CSV table of C-alpha atoms in Angstrom, one decimal:
chain,number,residue,atom,x,y,z
E,9,SER,CA,-11.6,6.7,9.3
E,10,GLN,CA,-12.2,5.3,5.8
E,11,GLN,CA,-9.8,2.5,6.3
E,12,GLY,CA,-11.0,-0.8,5.0
E,13,GLU,CA,-10.7,-3.7,7.5
E,14,GLU,CA,-10.0,-7.2,6.3
E,15,ASP,CA,-11.3,-10.3,7.9
E,16,PRO,CA,-9.9,-12.7,9.0
E,17,GLN,CA,-6.5,-11.4,10.1
E,18,ALA,CA,-4.9,-14.8,9.2
E,19,LEU,CA,-6.0,-17.7,7.2
E,20,SER,CA,-4.3,-21.1,6.7
E,21,ILE,CA,-5.4,-23.6,4.1
E,22,GLN,CA,-4.2,-26.5,2.0
E,23,GLU,CA,-3.2,-26.3,-1.6
E,24,GLY,CA,-6.2,-26.7,-3.9
E,25,GLU,CA,-8.7,-25.2,-1.4
E,26,ASN,CA,-10.4,-21.9,-1.9
E,27,ALA,CA,-9.5,-18.9,0.2
E,28,THR,CA,-12.0,-16.1,1.0
E,29,MET,CA,-11.1,-12.8,2.5
E,30,ASN,CA,-13.5,-10.0,3.4
E,31,CYS,CA,-13.2,-6.3,3.6
E,32,SER,CA,-15.5,-3.8,5.3
E,33,TYR,CA,-15.3,-0.1,4.8
E,34,LYS,CA,-17.1,2.9,6.3
E,35,THR,CA,-18.1,5.5,3.7
E,36,SER,CA,-19.2,5.6,0.1
E,37,ILE,CA,-16.6,4.7,-2.5
E,38,ASN,CA,-15.9,5.1,-6.2
E,39,ASN,CA,-13.8,1.9,-6.3
E,40,LEU,CA,-12.3,-0.7,-4.1
E,41,GLN,CA,-9.0,-2.3,-4.8
E,42,TRP,CA,-7.2,-5.5,-3.7
E,43,TYR,CA,-3.4,-5.8,-3.4
E,44,ARG,CA,-1.1,-8.6,-2.6
E,45,GLN,CA,2.2,-8.4,-0.7
E,46,ASN,CA,4.7,-11.2,-0.7
E,47,SER,CA,7.0,-11.2,2.3
E,48,GLY,CA,9.6,-8.5,2.1
E,49,ARG,CA,8.2,-7.0,-1.2
E,50,GLY,CA,6.1,-4.1,-2.2
E,51,LEU,CA,2.4,-4.3,-2.8
E,52,VAL,CA,1.1,-5.5,-6.1
E,53,HIS,CA,-2.3,-4.5,-7.5
E,54,LEU,CA,-4.6,-7.4,-8.1
E,55,ILE,CA,-8.0,-6.1,-9.1
E,56,LEU,CA,-10.1,-2.9,-9.0
E,57,ILE,CA,-13.9,-3.0,-8.7
E,58,ARG,CA,-15.9,0.1,-9.3
E,59,SER,CA,-18.9,1.0,-7.2
E,60,ASN,CA,-21.4,0.2,-10.1
E,61,GLU,CA,-20.0,-3.3,-10.4
E,62,ARG,CA,-21.0,-6.3,-8.3
E,63,GLU,CA,-18.6,-8.9,-9.3
E,64,LYS,CA,-15.3,-9.1,-11.2
E,65,HIS,CA,-13.0,-11.9,-12.2
E,66,SER,CA,-9.3,-12.1,-13.0
E,67,GLY,CA,-7.9,-15.6,-13.5
E,68,ARG,CA,-8.4,-17.5,-10.2
E,69,LEU,CA,-9.5,-14.3,-8.4
E,70,ARG,CA,-13.1,-13.3,-7.9
E,71,VAL,CA,-14.0,-10.1,-6.2
E,72,THR,CA,-17.5,-9.1,-5.1
E,73,LEU,CA,-18.7,-5.7,-3.9
E,74,ASP,CA,-21.9,-5.0,-1.9
E,75,THR,CA,-22.2,-1.3,-1.5
E,76,SER,CA,-25.3,-1.6,0.6
E,77,LYS,CA,-23.3,-3.5,3.2
E,78,LYS,CA,-20.1,-1.6,2.5
E,79,SER,CA,-18.2,-4.8,2.1
E,80,SER,CA,-16.2,-6.7,-0.5
E,81,SER,CA,-14.8,-10.2,-0.7
E,82,LEU,CA,-11.8,-11.7,-2.5
E,83,LEU,CA,-12.0,-15.3,-3.4
E,84,ILE,CA,-8.9,-17.2,-4.6
E,85,THR,CA,-9.9,-20.5,-6.1
E,86,ALA,CA,-7.7,-23.6,-6.2
E,87,SER,CA,-5.0,-22.0,-4.1
E,88,ARG,CA,-1.3,-22.7,-4.6
E,89,ALA,CA,1.6,-22.3,-2.3
E,90,ALA,CA,2.7,-19.3,-4.3
E,91,ASP,CA,-0.5,-17.5,-3.2
E,92,THR,CA,1.0,-17.3,0.3
E,93,ALA,CA,1.1,-13.6,1.0
E,94,SER,CA,-0.7,-10.8,2.7
E,95,TYR,CA,-3.8,-9.4,1.0
E,96,PHE,CA,-5.0,-5.8,1.5
E,97,CYS,CA,-8.1,-4.0,0.4
E,98,ALA,CA,-7.9,-0.2,-0.3
E,99,THR,CA,-10.5,2.5,-0.5
E,100,ILE,CA,-10.2,6.1,-1.4
E,101,ASN,CA,-9.9,8.9,1.1
E,102,GLN,CA,-12.4,11.6,1.6
E,103,ALA,CA,-10.6,14.0,-0.7
E,104,GLY,CA,-10.6,11.5,-3.4
E,105,THR,CA,-6.9,11.8,-3.9
E,106,ALA,CA,-5.3,8.8,-2.2
E,107,LEU,CA,-5.9,5.2,-1.2
E,108,ILE,CA,-6.2,4.1,2.4
E,109,PHE,CA,-5.2,0.5,3.1
E,110,GLY,CA,-6.5,-1.9,5.7
E,111,LYS,CA,-4.2,-4.0,7.9
E,112,GLY,CA,-4.5,-7.0,5.6
E,113,THR,CA,-5.2,-10.7,5.7
E,114,THR,CA,-2.2,-13.0,5.9
E,115,LEU,CA,-2.8,-16.1,3.8
E,116,SER,CA,-0.7,-19.2,4.3
E,117,VAL,CA,-1.1,-22.0,1.7
E,118,SER,CA,0.6,-25.3,2.6
E,119,SER,CA,1.4,-28.1,0.1
Z,28,ASP,CA,8.5,-2.9,-18.1
Z,29,ALA,CA,8.0,0.4,-16.1
Z,30,ARG,CA,8.6,0.1,-12.4
Z,31,VAL,CA,8.9,2.3,-9.3
Z,32,THR,CA,12.5,2.2,-8.0
Z,33,GLN,CA,13.7,3.0,-4.5
Z,34,THR,CA,17.1,3.5,-3.0
Z,35,PRO,CA,18.6,2.4,-0.8
Z,36,ARG,CA,16.9,-1.0,-0.3
Z,37,ASP,CA,18.3,-1.3,3.2
Z,38,LYS,CA,19.6,1.3,5.6
Z,39,VAL,CA,21.0,0.8,9.1
Z,40,THR,CA,21.9,4.0,11.0
Z,41,GLU,CA,22.3,5.3,14.4
Z,42,MET,CA,19.9,7.5,16.3
Z,43,GLY,CA,20.3,11.1,15.5
Z,44,GLN,CA,21.6,10.6,12.0
Z,45,GLU,CA,19.9,12.0,8.9
Z,46,VAL,CA,18.3,9.5,6.5
Z,47,THR,CA,17.4,10.2,2.9
Z,48,MET,CA,15.3,7.8,0.9
Z,49,ARG,CA,14.8,8.2,-2.8
Z,50,CYS,CA,12.1,7.1,-5.2
Z,51,GLN,CA,11.8,7.2,-9.0
Z,52,PRO,CA,8.1,7.0,-10.0
Z,53,ILE,CA,6.8,5.6,-13.2
Z,54,LEU,CA,7.2,8.2,-15.9
Z,55,GLY,CA,3.8,9.8,-16.7
Z,56,HIS,CA,2.2,9.1,-13.4
Z,57,ASN,CA,0.9,12.3,-11.8
Z,58,THR,CA,0.7,11.2,-8.1
Z,59,VAL,CA,3.5,9.9,-5.9
Z,60,PHE,CA,2.9,8.5,-2.4
Z,61,TRP,CA,5.0,7.7,0.6
Z,62,TYR,CA,4.0,4.9,3.0
Z,63,ARG,CA,5.4,3.5,6.1
Z,64,GLN,CA,4.8,-0.1,7.1
Z,65,THR,CA,5.3,-1.6,10.6
Z,66,MET,CA,3.9,-4.7,12.2
Z,67,MET,CA,2.0,-2.7,14.8
Z,68,GLN,CA,0.5,0.1,12.6
Z,69,GLY,CA,0.3,-1.6,9.2
Z,70,LEU,CA,0.6,0.5,6.1
Z,71,GLU,CA,0.4,4.3,6.9
Z,72,LEU,CA,0.1,7.0,4.3
Z,73,LEU,CA,2.7,9.6,5.1
Z,74,ALA,CA,2.5,12.1,2.3
Z,75,TYR,CA,1.7,12.4,-1.4
Z,76,PHE,CA,2.2,14.7,-4.3
Z,77,ARG,CA,0.2,15.4,-7.4
Z,78,ASN,CA,2.1,16.9,-10.4
Z,79,ARG,CA,5.0,17.4,-8.0
Z,80,ALA,CA,3.0,19.6,-5.6
Z,81,PRO,CA,2.5,18.4,-2.1
Z,82,LEU,CA,-1.2,17.5,-1.6
Z,83,ASP,CA,-1.2,16.1,1.9
Z,84,ASP,CA,1.5,15.4,4.5
Z,85,SER,CA,-0.7,15.1,7.5
Z,86,GLY,CA,0.4,11.5,8.1
Z,87,MET,CA,4.0,12.6,8.6
Z,88,PRO,CA,5.6,13.7,11.9
Z,89,LYS,CA,6.4,17.3,10.8
Z,90,ASP,CA,9.2,17.9,13.2
Z,91,ARG,CA,11.6,15.4,11.8
Z,92,PHE,CA,10.2,14.2,8.5
Z,93,SER,CA,10.2,16.1,5.2
Z,94,ALA,CA,9.1,15.0,1.7
Z,95,GLU,CA,10.0,16.7,-1.5
Z,96,MET,CA,9.7,16.2,-5.2
Z,97,PRO,CA,12.4,18.2,-6.9
Z,98,ASP,CA,11.5,17.0,-10.3
Z,99,ALA,CA,9.2,14.6,-12.0
Z,100,THR,CA,11.7,11.7,-11.8
Z,101,LEU,CA,12.6,12.0,-8.1
Z,102,ALA,CA,10.8,12.0,-4.8
Z,103,THR,CA,12.7,12.1,-1.5
Z,104,LEU,CA,11.8,11.4,2.1
Z,105,LYS,CA,14.1,12.7,4.8
Z,106,ILE,CA,14.2,12.0,8.5
Z,107,GLN,CA,16.3,14.3,10.6
Z,108,PRO,CA,17.1,13.4,13.3
Z,109,SER,CA,16.2,9.7,13.1
Z,110,GLU,CA,14.9,7.8,16.1
Z,111,PRO,CA,14.6,4.0,16.8
Z,112,ARG,CA,10.8,4.3,16.5
Z,113,ASP,CA,11.3,5.3,12.8
Z,114,SER,CA,12.5,1.7,12.0
Z,115,ALA,CA,10.1,0.4,9.4
Z,116,VAL,CA,9.8,-0.3,5.7
Z,117,TYR,CA,9.1,2.8,3.7
Z,118,PHE,CA,7.4,2.4,0.4
Z,119,CYS,CA,7.0,4.8,-2.5
Z,120,ALA,CA,4.1,4.3,-5.0
Z,121,SER,CA,3.0,6.1,-8.1
Z,122,GLY,CA,-0.2,6.3,-10.0
Z,123,PHE,CA,-3.2,8.5,-10.8
Z,124,GLY,CA,-5.0,9.7,-7.7
Z,125,GLY,CA,-7.4,7.0,-6.4
Z,126,GLU,CA,-6.8,4.6,-9.2
Z,127,THR,CA,-4.3,1.7,-9.3
Z,128,GLN,CA,-1.0,2.4,-7.5
Z,129,TYR,CA,2.3,0.8,-8.4
Z,130,PHE,CA,4.6,0.2,-5.5
Z,131,GLY,CA,8.4,0.2,-5.3
Z,132,PRO,CA,10.3,-2.6,-3.5
Z,133,GLY,CA,10.7,-0.5,-0.3
Z,134,THR,CA,13.5,0.8,1.9
Z,135,ARG,CA,14.0,-1.2,5.0
Z,136,LEU,CA,15.2,1.3,7.7
Z,137,LEU,CA,16.7,0.2,11.0
Z,138,VAL,CA,17.6,3.0,13.5
Z,139,LEU,CA,19.8,1.8,16.3
């Protein structure tokens, strides 16, 4: 399976703290993507990092990619209650035609 | 602001009934995906289309599920007959292959 696997499964932090989620995958990739899902809603794309990139930033988000370790991390800095959601990493399938999602990390940020 | 739309948003039905879910992808996107999400299995890819042609439906139970894309503005997912184990949230997404996908709000299905 090329499914990415997120770690930890659940994370609880206080507002203002940083949250780090990790994703491991099994085969070579062209890109890796992170998505957020608020309760009862569809997934929303956060950031895409390509295999030739090591780090990417978007606002309070920082994504790293280590292709040698087949792993990625998503860092949310200065977290807010509104960041409470599930976060998924996604990698492309063998045919290169579709994304396969992991089971996600559930982040809870309390004020 | 282009969005993927799905109807219905919620569906409650009895076992054995036919269920049809509809999706309007973002105009111009060449790939449409159907996913199913449950607590136990997470997000499962059921089927997807590129330029309206089915590319892969290996994630879908063939005996009761069917997916079609009659035109560029409509994708459908049918379950006939429905079973309680089909209860889940079904998402449609559109995009370009392995690039960013844009998800609809989902159809929450409950089969009694």
